[in-house]
């Protein structure tokens, strides 16, 4: 597994685009049927997520742009993508197989390390899927108010032609995967994306808060969202637990490495715990700017925020011991590859050498 959420882009920038992403089918059909335009400027356009497929770095962003690099971010090539809608997240489970999600509820898949992509699903199929699924459940349990509400919501969205965005994903292997998005949207596949099953009824989210990010710890998934939403989903049973969050405002992202989890969001809030039995610890970066990306690499933690600052420090060390970098744009994702730090943001991709203050022992691979 190459992306166990060691790197995580934030939902802060996609949230800025969120309402633009709630589109009408008749006005947005073109981007779902129009391939992404090849452009030498794609590397300088908005990028929202980065992942690894083996030694290859893969990035996704606006207008359906998907880029890959085989030289630690020194140069980038553009993949062939069948849509031109904005893409928000990407993950690969090995060198070849990966998926990307984005606005208009689009789900893309690649089997050649990100060079070529096919569309598996989009928002034009979503309303029909939800209506069929919750109609069947309601027939089995006619008095279930949750099923009725979900069916009503699906029918209303179908009438409005609303195509909402998907915001994150996690695949355990080439078959089992989950995607999450706006208004409590969560879907599961057990056949690599050929078919999808809604799980919205399991989320205990009557206010339909957005599900902003998802990460795996072992065989369990942690999902974060608006208003302190924090859930744990057991992948074997798809049962969901509501967890007590360390604060009540919105989480933009979640990062996990082994048993360790970090949650982050508004006004510089960052909380980490070493395992599920530990207490959440608040980490202070010295900035009140909203955190937009967190990466964990062994004992090293890298934090990016909306002002373009990057904070790097050994876990357990105080704020005064951290190293600070900066770029000229809000950060959306961080990817450490070899001795290079790939930084994504609204102005595209940059590659920075790790500062001298970071010892060679800390420059280990993130795979």
mmCIF file of C-alpha atoms in Angstrom:
data_model
loop_
_atom_site.group_PDB
_atom_site.id
_atom_site.type_symbol
_atom_site.label_atom_id
_atom_site.label_comp_id
_atom_site.label_asym_id
_atom_site.label_seq_id
_atom_site.Cartn_x
_atom_site.Cartn_y
_atom_site.Cartn_z
ATOM 1 C CA UNK A 1 0.000 0.000 0.000
ATOM 2 C CA UNK A 2 1.579 3.242 -1.110
ATOM 3 C CA UNK A 3 -0.901 5.673 0.325
ATOM 4 C CA UNK A 4 -1.980 4.827 3.816
ATOM 5 C CA UNK A 5 -2.622 8.537 4.217
ATOM 6 C CA UNK A 6 0.998 9.304 4.959
ATOM 7 C CA UNK A 7 0.350 12.360 2.845
ATOM 8 C CA UNK A 8 -2.887 14.231 2.965
ATOM 9 C CA UNK A 9 -4.223 17.175 1.123
ATOM 10 C CA UNK A 10 -6.665 19.330 2.941
ATOM 11 C CA UNK A 11 -10.213 20.160 2.257
ATOM 12 C CA UNK A 12 -9.628 23.907 2.804
ATOM 13 C CA UNK A 13 -8.941 24.669 -0.852
ATOM 14 C CA UNK A 14 -11.560 22.255 -2.223
ATOM 15 C CA UNK A 15 -14.025 23.840 0.203
ATOM 16 C CA UNK A 16 -13.373 27.152 -1.525
ATOM 17 C CA UNK A 17 -14.438 25.416 -4.731
ATOM 18 C CA UNK A 18 -17.134 23.318 -3.080
ATOM 19 C CA UNK A 19 -20.159 25.321 -4.010
ATOM 20 C CA UNK A 20 -18.907 25.772 -7.545
ATOM 21 C CA UNK A 21 -18.797 21.978 -7.564
ATOM 22 C CA UNK A 22 -22.500 21.639 -6.725
ATOM 23 C CA UNK A 23 -23.422 21.843 -10.353
ATOM 24 C CA UNK A 24 -26.447 21.354 -12.493
ATOM 25 C CA UNK A 25 -26.373 18.373 -14.841
ATOM 26 C CA UNK A 26 -27.449 20.341 -17.887
ATOM 27 C CA UNK A 27 -24.672 22.923 -17.438
ATOM 28 C CA UNK A 28 -21.894 20.557 -16.414
ATOM 29 C CA UNK A 29 -22.355 17.575 -18.685
ATOM 30 C CA UNK A 30 -19.633 18.892 -20.968
ATOM 31 C CA UNK A 31 -16.833 18.562 -18.373
ATOM 32 C CA UNK A 32 -17.832 14.951 -17.711
ATOM 33 C CA UNK A 33 -17.592 14.121 -21.401
ATOM 34 C CA UNK A 34 -14.698 16.382 -22.414
ATOM 35 C CA UNK A 35 -11.154 15.041 -21.945
ATOM 36 C CA UNK A 36 -8.699 17.119 -19.960
ATOM 37 C CA UNK A 37 -6.783 19.522 -22.169
ATOM 38 C CA UNK A 38 -3.082 18.807 -22.459
ATOM 39 C CA UNK A 39 -1.158 21.907 -21.457
ATOM 40 C CA UNK A 40 2.404 22.811 -20.545
ATOM 41 C CA UNK A 41 0.850 25.082 -17.911
ATOM 42 C CA UNK A 42 -0.829 22.202 -16.048
ATOM 43 C CA UNK A 43 2.098 21.974 -13.637
ATOM 44 C CA UNK A 44 1.447 25.610 -12.646
ATOM 45 C CA UNK A 45 -2.321 25.195 -12.211
ATOM 46 C CA UNK A 46 -4.144 24.349 -8.995
ATOM 47 C CA UNK A 47 -3.160 20.931 -7.596
ATOM 48 C CA UNK A 48 -5.152 19.383 -4.726
ATOM 49 C CA UNK A 49 -3.525 16.039 -3.940
ATOM 50 C CA UNK A 50 -0.356 13.978 -4.426
ATOM 51 C CA UNK A 51 0.314 10.281 -3.906
ATOM 52 C CA UNK A 52 2.904 7.623 -4.737
ATOM 53 C CA UNK A 53 2.613 4.680 -7.158
ATOM 54 C CA UNK A 54 5.840 2.864 -6.410
ATOM 55 C CA UNK A 55 8.566 5.441 -7.002
ATOM 56 C CA UNK A 56 6.289 7.552 -9.207
ATOM 57 C CA UNK A 57 4.643 10.700 -7.806
ATOM 58 C CA UNK A 58 1.119 11.407 -9.077
ATOM 59 C CA UNK A 59 -0.785 14.677 -8.625
ATOM 60 C CA UNK A 60 -4.371 15.727 -9.427
ATOM 61 C CA UNK A 61 -6.016 19.117 -9.720
ATOM 62 C CA UNK A 62 -8.177 21.526 -11.681
ATOM 63 C CA UNK A 63 -9.686 20.833 -15.116
ATOM 64 C CA UNK A 64 -9.036 17.095 -14.848
ATOM 65 C CA UNK A 65 -5.262 17.529 -14.754
ATOM 66 C CA UNK A 66 -3.353 14.416 -13.641
ATOM 67 C CA UNK A 67 0.432 14.638 -13.676
ATOM 68 C CA UNK A 68 3.119 12.065 -12.902
ATOM 69 C CA UNK A 69 6.833 12.328 -12.156
ATOM 70 C CA UNK A 70 9.515 9.623 -12.167
ATOM 71 C CA UNK A 71 12.351 11.890 -10.984
ATOM 72 C CA UNK A 72 11.185 13.075 -7.553
ATOM 73 C CA UNK A 73 9.216 16.002 -8.925
ATOM 74 C CA UNK A 74 11.910 17.496 -11.136
ATOM 75 C CA UNK A 75 9.765 17.058 -14.256
ATOM 76 C CA UNK A 76 6.114 16.157 -14.860
ATOM 77 C CA UNK A 77 4.152 14.452 -17.618
ATOM 78 C CA UNK A 78 0.405 14.747 -18.110
ATOM 79 C CA UNK A 79 -1.801 11.664 -18.206
ATOM 80 C CA UNK A 80 -4.715 10.984 -20.533
ATOM 81 C CA UNK A 81 -7.912 11.808 -18.611
ATOM 82 C CA UNK A 82 -11.468 11.485 -20.020
ATOM 83 C CA UNK A 83 -12.963 14.371 -17.997
ATOM 84 C CA UNK A 84 -12.120 18.019 -17.390
ATOM 85 C CA UNK A 85 -13.849 18.476 -14.039
ATOM 86 C CA UNK A 86 -11.725 19.373 -10.984
ATOM 87 C CA UNK A 87 -10.148 16.409 -9.185
ATOM 88 C CA UNK A 88 -9.685 16.488 -5.418
ATOM 89 C CA UNK A 89 -7.959 13.262 -4.318
ATOM 90 C CA UNK A 90 -5.925 10.335 -5.654
ATOM 91 C CA UNK A 91 -4.622 7.012 -4.293
ATOM 92 C CA UNK A 92 -2.704 4.025 -5.642
ATOM 93 C CA UNK A 93 -2.604 0.607 -3.991
ATOM 94 C CA UNK A 94 0.482 -0.546 -5.933
ATOM 95 C CA UNK A 95 2.657 0.525 -8.856
ATOM 96 C CA UNK A 96 -0.182 0.268 -11.364
ATOM 97 C CA UNK A 97 -3.687 0.394 -9.877
ATOM 98 C CA UNK A 98 -5.110 3.678 -8.630
ATOM 99 C CA UNK A 99 -8.222 5.832 -8.403
ATOM 100 C CA UNK A 100 -9.020 9.547 -8.381
ATOM 101 C CA UNK A 101 -12.189 11.404 -7.335
ATOM 102 C CA UNK A 102 -13.486 14.909 -7.804
ATOM 103 C CA UNK A 103 -16.319 17.276 -8.544
ATOM 104 C CA UNK A 104 -19.520 16.066 -10.202
ATOM 105 C CA UNK A 105 -19.095 12.850 -8.133
ATOM 106 C CA UNK A 106 -16.587 11.576 -10.681
ATOM 107 C CA UNK A 107 -14.517 8.442 -10.032
ATOM 108 C CA UNK A 108 -11.595 7.617 -12.322
ATOM 109 C CA UNK A 109 -9.359 4.534 -12.433
ATOM 110 C CA UNK A 110 -5.904 3.764 -13.829
ATOM 111 C CA UNK A 111 -4.168 0.424 -14.351
ATOM 112 C CA UNK A 112 -0.859 1.683 -15.722
ATOM 113 C CA UNK A 113 0.542 3.885 -12.984
ATOM 114 C CA UNK A 114 -1.445 6.997 -13.854
ATOM 115 C CA UNK A 115 -0.600 7.359 -17.543
ATOM 116 C CA UNK A 116 -4.126 6.549 -18.754
ATOM 117 C CA UNK A 117 -7.439 6.901 -16.928
ATOM 118 C CA UNK A 118 -10.989 5.656 -17.445
ATOM 119 C CA UNK A 119 -14.198 6.958 -15.907
ATOM 120 C CA UNK A 120 -15.996 4.478 -13.660
ATOM 121 C CA UNK A 121 -18.748 6.669 -12.221
ATOM 122 C CA UNK A 122 -20.134 10.216 -12.180
ATOM 123 C CA UNK A 123 -22.947 12.232 -10.645
ATOM 124 C CA UNK A 124 -25.379 11.465 -13.445
ATOM 125 C CA UNK A 125 -25.477 7.891 -12.107
ATOM 126 C CA UNK A 126 -25.582 8.880 -8.439
ATOM 127 C CA UNK A 127 -29.248 9.834 -8.030
ATOM 128 C CA UNK A 128 -30.424 6.639 -9.730
ATOM 129 C CA UNK A 129 -28.108 4.552 -7.546
ATOM 130 C CA UNK A 130 -29.344 6.183 -4.326
ATOM 131 C CA UNK A 131 -33.001 6.005 -5.335
ATOM 132 C CA UNK A 132 -32.820 2.341 -6.232
ATOM 133 C CA UNK A 133 -30.835 1.358 -3.144
ATOM 134 C CA UNK A 134 -32.935 3.199 -0.546
ATOM 135 C CA UNK A 135 -36.205 2.257 -2.241
ATOM 136 C CA UNK A 136 -35.258 -1.386 -1.770
ATOM 137 C CA UNK A 137 -34.308 -0.848 1.875
ATOM 138 C CA UNK A 138 -37.547 1.055 2.488
ATOM 139 C CA UNK A 139 -39.582 -1.810 1.041
ATOM 140 C CA UNK A 140 -37.917 -4.126 3.543
ATOM 141 C CA UNK A 141 -38.415 -1.689 6.439
ATOM 142 C CA UNK A 142 -41.294 0.700 5.546
ATOM 143 C CA UNK A 143 -41.200 2.530 8.889
ATOM 144 C CA UNK A 144 -37.520 3.454 8.761
ATOM 145 C CA UNK A 145 -37.433 7.263 8.782
ATOM 146 C CA UNK A 146 -33.735 7.379 7.836
ATOM 147 C CA UNK A 147 -34.315 5.388 4.651
ATOM 148 C CA UNK A 148 -37.262 7.616 3.771
ATOM 149 C CA UNK A 149 -35.232 10.783 4.284
ATOM 150 C CA UNK A 150 -32.357 9.464 2.175
ATOM 151 C CA UNK A 151 -34.793 8.493 -0.577
ATOM 152 C CA UNK A 152 -36.439 11.930 -0.441
ATOM 153 C CA UNK A 153 -33.029 13.605 -0.658
ATOM 154 C CA UNK A 154 -32.059 11.477 -3.666
ATOM 155 C CA UNK A 155 -35.301 12.275 -5.484
ATOM 156 C CA UNK A 156 -34.927 15.991 -4.790
ATOM 157 C CA UNK A 157 -31.344 16.010 -6.076
ATOM 158 C CA UNK A 158 -32.457 14.111 -9.165
ATOM 159 C CA UNK A 159 -35.081 16.762 -9.875
ATOM 160 C CA UNK A 160 -32.565 19.562 -9.329
ATOM 161 C CA UNK A 161 -29.889 17.843 -11.376
ATOM 162 C CA UNK A 162 -27.353 18.423 -8.580
ATOM 163 C CA UNK A 163 -23.949 16.769 -8.981
ATOM 164 C CA UNK A 164 -22.000 17.110 -5.736
ATOM 165 C CA UNK A 165 -18.247 16.633 -5.266
ATOM 166 C CA UNK A 166 -16.386 13.640 -3.917
ATOM 167 C CA UNK A 167 -13.620 14.806 -1.611
ATOM 168 C CA UNK A 168 -11.516 11.812 -0.606
ATOM 169 C CA UNK A 169 -11.042 8.066 -0.989
ATOM 170 C CA UNK A 170 -9.356 5.020 0.475
ATOM 171 C CA UNK A 171 -8.778 1.687 -1.240
ATOM 172 C CA UNK A 172 -7.481 -1.247 0.792
ATOM 173 C CA UNK A 173 -6.564 -3.247 -2.319
ATOM 174 C CA UNK A 174 -7.539 -3.559 -5.985
ATOM 175 C CA UNK A 175 -11.095 -4.538 -5.039
ATOM 176 C CA UNK A 176 -12.237 -2.914 -1.778
ATOM 177 C CA UNK A 177 -12.526 0.861 -1.661
ATOM 178 C CA UNK A 178 -14.513 3.763 -0.206
ATOM 179 C CA UNK A 179 -15.161 7.321 -1.380
ATOM 180 C CA UNK A 180 -16.595 10.213 0.660
ATOM 181 C CA UNK A 181 -17.916 13.646 -0.185
ATOM 182 C CA UNK A 182 -20.336 16.494 0.340
ATOM 183 C CA UNK A 183 -23.648 16.121 2.154
ATOM 184 C CA UNK A 184 -22.813 12.828 3.897
ATOM 185 C CA UNK A 185 -22.006 11.033 0.642
ATOM 186 C CA UNK A 186 -20.165 7.737 1.126
ATOM 187 C CA UNK A 187 -19.974 4.829 -1.326
ATOM 188 C CA UNK A 188 -18.225 1.449 -1.173
ATOM 189 C CA UNK A 189 -17.015 -0.894 -3.915
ATOM 190 C CA UNK A 190 -15.977 -4.522 -3.583
ATOM 191 C CA UNK A 191 -15.117 -5.024 -7.246
ATOM 192 C CA UNK A 192 -12.589 -2.310 -7.979
ATOM 193 C CA UNK A 193 -15.162 0.334 -8.863
ATOM 194 C CA UNK A 194 -17.334 -1.626 -11.291
ATOM 195 C CA UNK A 195 -20.280 -1.216 -8.890
ATOM 196 C CA UNK A 196 -20.881 0.996 -5.865
ATOM 197 C CA UNK A 197 -23.026 0.640 -2.711
ATOM 198 C CA UNK A 198 -24.220 3.656 -0.649
ATOM 199 C CA UNK A 199 -23.445 3.649 3.087
ATOM 200 C CA UNK A 200 -25.035 6.985 3.978
ATOM 201 C CA UNK A 201 -27.587 5.375 6.285
ATOM 202 C CA UNK A 202 -24.791 4.091 8.544
ATOM 203 C CA UNK A 203 -23.119 7.445 9.237
ATOM 204 C CA UNK A 204 -25.429 8.809 11.978
ATOM 205 C CA UNK A 205 -25.236 12.193 10.256
ATOM 206 C CA UNK A 206 -28.803 13.579 10.089
ATOM 207 C CA UNK A 207 -27.546 17.101 9.350
ATOM 208 C CA UNK A 208 -25.756 15.783 6.245
ATOM 209 C CA UNK A 209 -22.455 17.375 7.208
ATOM 210 C CA UNK A 210 -19.791 17.080 4.516
ATOM 211 C CA UNK A 211 -17.422 14.106 4.887
ATOM 212 C CA UNK A 212 -14.119 15.811 4.151
ATOM 213 C CA UNK A 213 -11.487 13.100 4.492
ATOM 214 C CA UNK A 214 -10.900 9.415 5.177
ATOM 215 C CA UNK A 215 -7.883 7.380 6.352
ATOM 216 C CA UNK A 216 -7.215 3.770 7.344
ATOM 217 C CA UNK A 217 -5.634 2.325 10.469
ATOM 218 C CA UNK A 218 -5.357 -1.394 9.907
ATOM 219 C CA UNK A 219 -8.748 -2.603 8.694
ATOM 220 C CA UNK A 220 -10.638 0.339 10.185
ATOM 221 C CA UNK A 221 -11.437 3.650 8.519
ATOM 222 C CA UNK A 222 -11.566 7.029 10.216
ATOM 223 C CA UNK A 223 -13.739 9.709 8.623
ATOM 224 C CA UNK A 224 -13.741 13.413 9.510
ATOM 225 C CA UNK A 225 -15.980 16.274 8.471
ATOM 226 C CA UNK A 226 -17.806 19.419 9.435
ATOM 227 C CA UNK A 227 -18.671 20.435 12.999
ATOM 228 C CA UNK A 228 -16.257 17.989 14.613
ATOM 229 C CA UNK A 229 -17.660 14.938 12.842
ATOM 230 C CA UNK A 230 -15.462 11.925 13.623
ATOM 231 C CA UNK A 231 -16.481 8.373 12.737
ATOM 232 C CA UNK A 232 -14.830 4.944 12.738
ATOM 233 C CA UNK A 233 -15.972 2.433 10.113
ATOM 234 C CA UNK A 234 -15.160 -1.267 10.428
ATOM 235 C CA UNK A 235 -14.441 -2.499 6.905
ATOM 236 C CA UNK A 236 -15.422 -6.122 7.623
ATOM 237 C CA UNK A 237 -18.942 -5.211 8.758
ATOM 238 C CA UNK A 238 -19.397 -1.608 7.540
ATOM 239 C CA UNK A 239 -20.637 -0.763 11.014
ATOM 240 C CA UNK A 240 -19.889 2.825 12.050
ATOM 241 C CA UNK A 241 -19.036 4.250 15.483
ATOM 242 C CA UNK A 242 -19.443 7.907 16.428
ATOM 243 C CA UNK A 243 -16.297 9.039 18.251
ATOM 244 C CA UNK A 244 -15.804 12.005 20.567
ATOM 245 C CA UNK A 245 -13.693 14.589 18.711
ATOM 246 C CA UNK A 246 -10.913 16.585 20.391
ATOM 247 C CA UNK A 247 -12.699 19.789 19.358
ATOM 248 C CA UNK A 248 -16.085 20.733 17.911
ATOM 249 C CA UNK A 249 -15.207 22.746 14.817
ATOM 250 C CA UNK A 250 -14.643 21.370 11.310
ATOM 251 C CA UNK A 251 -11.850 18.974 10.424
ATOM 252 C CA UNK A 252 -10.361 19.461 6.975
ATOM 253 C CA UNK A 253 -8.142 16.398 6.869
ATOM 254 C CA UNK A 254 -6.806 13.273 8.526
ATOM 255 C CA UNK A 255 -3.427 11.550 8.236
ATOM 256 C CA UNK A 256 -2.487 8.093 9.550
ATOM 257 C CA UNK A 257 0.729 6.115 9.813
ATOM 258 C CA UNK A 258 0.589 2.689 11.432
ATOM 259 C CA UNK A 259 -1.584 3.258 14.545
ATOM 260 C CA UNK A 260 -0.928 7.002 14.754
ATOM 261 C CA UNK A 261 -3.599 9.464 13.601
ATOM 262 C CA UNK A 262 -3.518 13.245 13.151
ATOM 263 C CA UNK A 263 -6.623 15.412 12.613
ATOM 264 C CA UNK A 264 -6.425 19.018 11.490
ATOM 265 C CA UNK A 265 -8.499 21.970 10.422
ATOM 266 C CA UNK A 266 -9.498 25.519 11.227
ATOM 267 C CA UNK A 267 -7.359 28.156 12.936
ATOM 268 C CA UNK A 268 -4.239 26.024 13.196
ATOM 269 C CA UNK A 269 -5.811 23.161 15.107
ATOM 270 C CA UNK A 270 -3.807 19.923 14.926
ATOM 271 C CA UNK A 271 -4.444 16.894 17.131
ATOM 272 C CA UNK A 272 -2.497 13.630 17.141
ATOM 273 C CA UNK A 273 -2.555 10.392 19.105
ATOM 274 C CA UNK A 274 -0.155 7.465 18.907
ATOM 275 C CA UNK A 275 -2.890 4.772 19.033
ATOM 276 C CA UNK A 276 -6.596 4.386 19.728
ATOM 277 C CA UNK A 277 -6.028 3.998 23.472
ATOM 278 C CA UNK A 278 -4.066 7.231 23.804
ATOM 279 C CA UNK A 279 -5.419 10.704 24.482
ATOM 280 C CA UNK A 280 -5.497 13.319 21.733
ATOM 281 C CA UNK A 281 -2.589 15.737 22.006
ATOM 282 C CA UNK A 282 -2.764 19.267 20.607
ATOM 283 C CA UNK A 283 0.305 20.280 18.563
ATOM 284 C CA UNK A 284 1.056 23.997 18.288
ATOM 285 C CA UNK A 285 2.788 25.234 15.145
ATOM 286 C CA UNK A 286 2.785 28.827 16.332
ATOM 287 C CA UNK A 287 0.338 29.856 13.601
ATOM 288 C CA UNK A 288 -3.424 30.389 13.707
ATOM 289 C CA UNK A 289 -3.781 29.849 9.958
ATOM 290 C CA UNK A 290 -5.919 26.880 8.968
ATOM 291 C CA UNK A 291 -3.871 23.735 8.418
ATOM 292 C CA UNK A 292 -4.188 22.356 4.917
ATOM 293 C CA UNK A 293 -1.909 19.316 4.836
ATOM 294 C CA UNK A 294 -0.107 17.013 7.254
ATOM 295 C CA UNK A 295 2.421 14.300 6.397
ATOM 296 C CA UNK A 296 3.998 11.833 8.816
ATOM 297 C CA UNK A 297 7.336 10.235 7.924
ATOM 298 C CA UNK A 298 8.579 8.010 10.694
ATOM 299 C CA UNK A 299 9.102 10.350 13.643
ATOM 300 C CA UNK A 300 9.034 13.431 11.422
ATOM 301 C CA UNK A 301 5.862 15.500 10.989
ATOM 302 C CA UNK A 302 5.355 18.049 8.205
ATOM 303 C CA UNK A 303 2.528 20.591 8.409
ATOM 304 C CA UNK A 304 1.376 22.942 5.640
ATOM 305 C CA UNK A 305 -1.131 25.785 5.995
ATOM 306 C CA UNK A 306 -3.262 28.174 3.981
ATOM 307 C CA UNK A 307 -0.671 30.967 4.097
ATOM 308 C CA UNK A 308 1.953 28.854 2.312
ATOM 309 C CA UNK A 309 4.038 27.992 5.367
ATOM 310 C CA UNK A 310 5.501 24.541 6.037
ATOM 311 C CA UNK A 311 6.541 23.469 9.528
ATOM 312 C CA UNK A 312 8.845 20.448 9.945
ATOM 313 C CA UNK A 313 9.834 18.925 13.246
ATOM 314 C CA UNK A 314 10.553 15.750 15.120
ATOM 315 C CA UNK A 315 7.460 14.485 16.917
ATOM 316 C CA UNK A 316 7.629 15.202 20.621
ATOM 317 C CA UNK A 317 9.799 18.261 20.094
ATOM 318 C CA UNK A 318 8.528 21.752 21.005
ATOM 319 C CA UNK A 319 7.477 24.416 18.542
ATOM 320 C CA UNK A 320 10.820 26.183 18.994
ATOM 321 C CA UNK A 321 12.608 23.153 17.514
ATOM 322 C CA UNK A 322 10.728 23.169 14.217
ATOM 323 C CA UNK A 323 12.086 24.212 10.822
ATOM 324 C CA UNK A 324 9.980 26.584 8.726
ATOM 325 C CA UNK A 325 9.709 26.891 4.940
ATOM 326 C CA UNK A 326 7.376 29.030 2.824
ATOM 327 C CA UNK A 327 5.967 29.227 -0.688
ATOM 328 C CA UNK A 328 3.889 31.969 -2.305
ATOM 329 C CA UNK A 329 0.510 30.191 -2.324
ATOM 330 C CA UNK A 330 -1.831 28.229 -0.054
ATOM 331 C CA UNK A 331 -0.601 24.649 0.342
ATOM 332 C CA UNK A 332 -2.884 21.751 -0.512
ATOM 333 C CA UNK A 333 -0.614 18.688 -0.254
ATOM 334 C CA UNK A 334 2.864 17.604 0.832
ATOM 335 C CA UNK A 335 4.736 14.550 -0.460
ATOM 336 C CA UNK A 336 8.185 13.563 0.758
ATOM 337 C CA UNK A 337 10.020 11.523 -1.883
ATOM 338 C CA UNK A 338 13.654 10.646 -1.331
ATOM 339 C CA UNK A 339 15.443 13.809 -0.245
ATOM 340 C CA UNK A 340 12.897 16.070 -1.955
ATOM 341 C CA UNK A 341 9.676 17.625 -0.668
ATOM 342 C CA UNK A 342 6.987 18.021 -3.334
ATOM 343 C CA UNK A 343 4.595 20.829 -2.438
ATOM 344 C CA UNK A 344 1.218 21.278 -4.133
ATOM 345 C CA UNK A 345 -0.905 24.404 -4.044
ATOM 346 C CA UNK A 346 -3.118 26.777 -5.959
ATOM 347 C CA UNK A 347 -0.148 27.772 -8.099
ATOM 348 C CA UNK A 348 0.811 24.230 -8.978
ATOM 349 C CA UNK A 349 3.725 22.004 -8.000
ATOM 350 C CA UNK A 350 7.073 22.928 -6.483
ATOM 351 C CA UNK A 351 9.932 20.684 -5.413
ATOM 352 C CA UNK A 352 12.099 21.741 -2.502
ATOM 353 C CA UNK A 353 15.184 20.080 -0.980
ATOM 354 C CA UNK A 354 14.790 19.125 2.640
ATOM 355 C CA UNK A 355 16.473 21.764 4.802
ATOM 356 C CA UNK A 356 19.835 21.046 6.403
ATOM 357 C CA UNK A 357 18.174 21.123 9.823
ATOM 358 C CA UNK A 358 16.489 17.826 8.948
ATOM 359 C CA UNK A 359 19.003 15.055 9.595
ATOM 360 C CA UNK A 360 19.669 12.374 6.958
ATOM 361 C CA UNK A 361 18.110 9.729 9.224
ATOM 362 C CA UNK A 362 14.812 11.591 8.931
ATOM 363 C CA UNK A 363 14.827 11.536 5.146
ATOM 364 C CA UNK A 364 13.463 8.008 4.939
ATOM 365 C CA UNK A 365 11.017 6.884 2.273
ATOM 366 C CA UNK A 366 7.334 7.495 2.783
ATOM 367 C CA UNK A 367 6.298 4.286 1.052
#
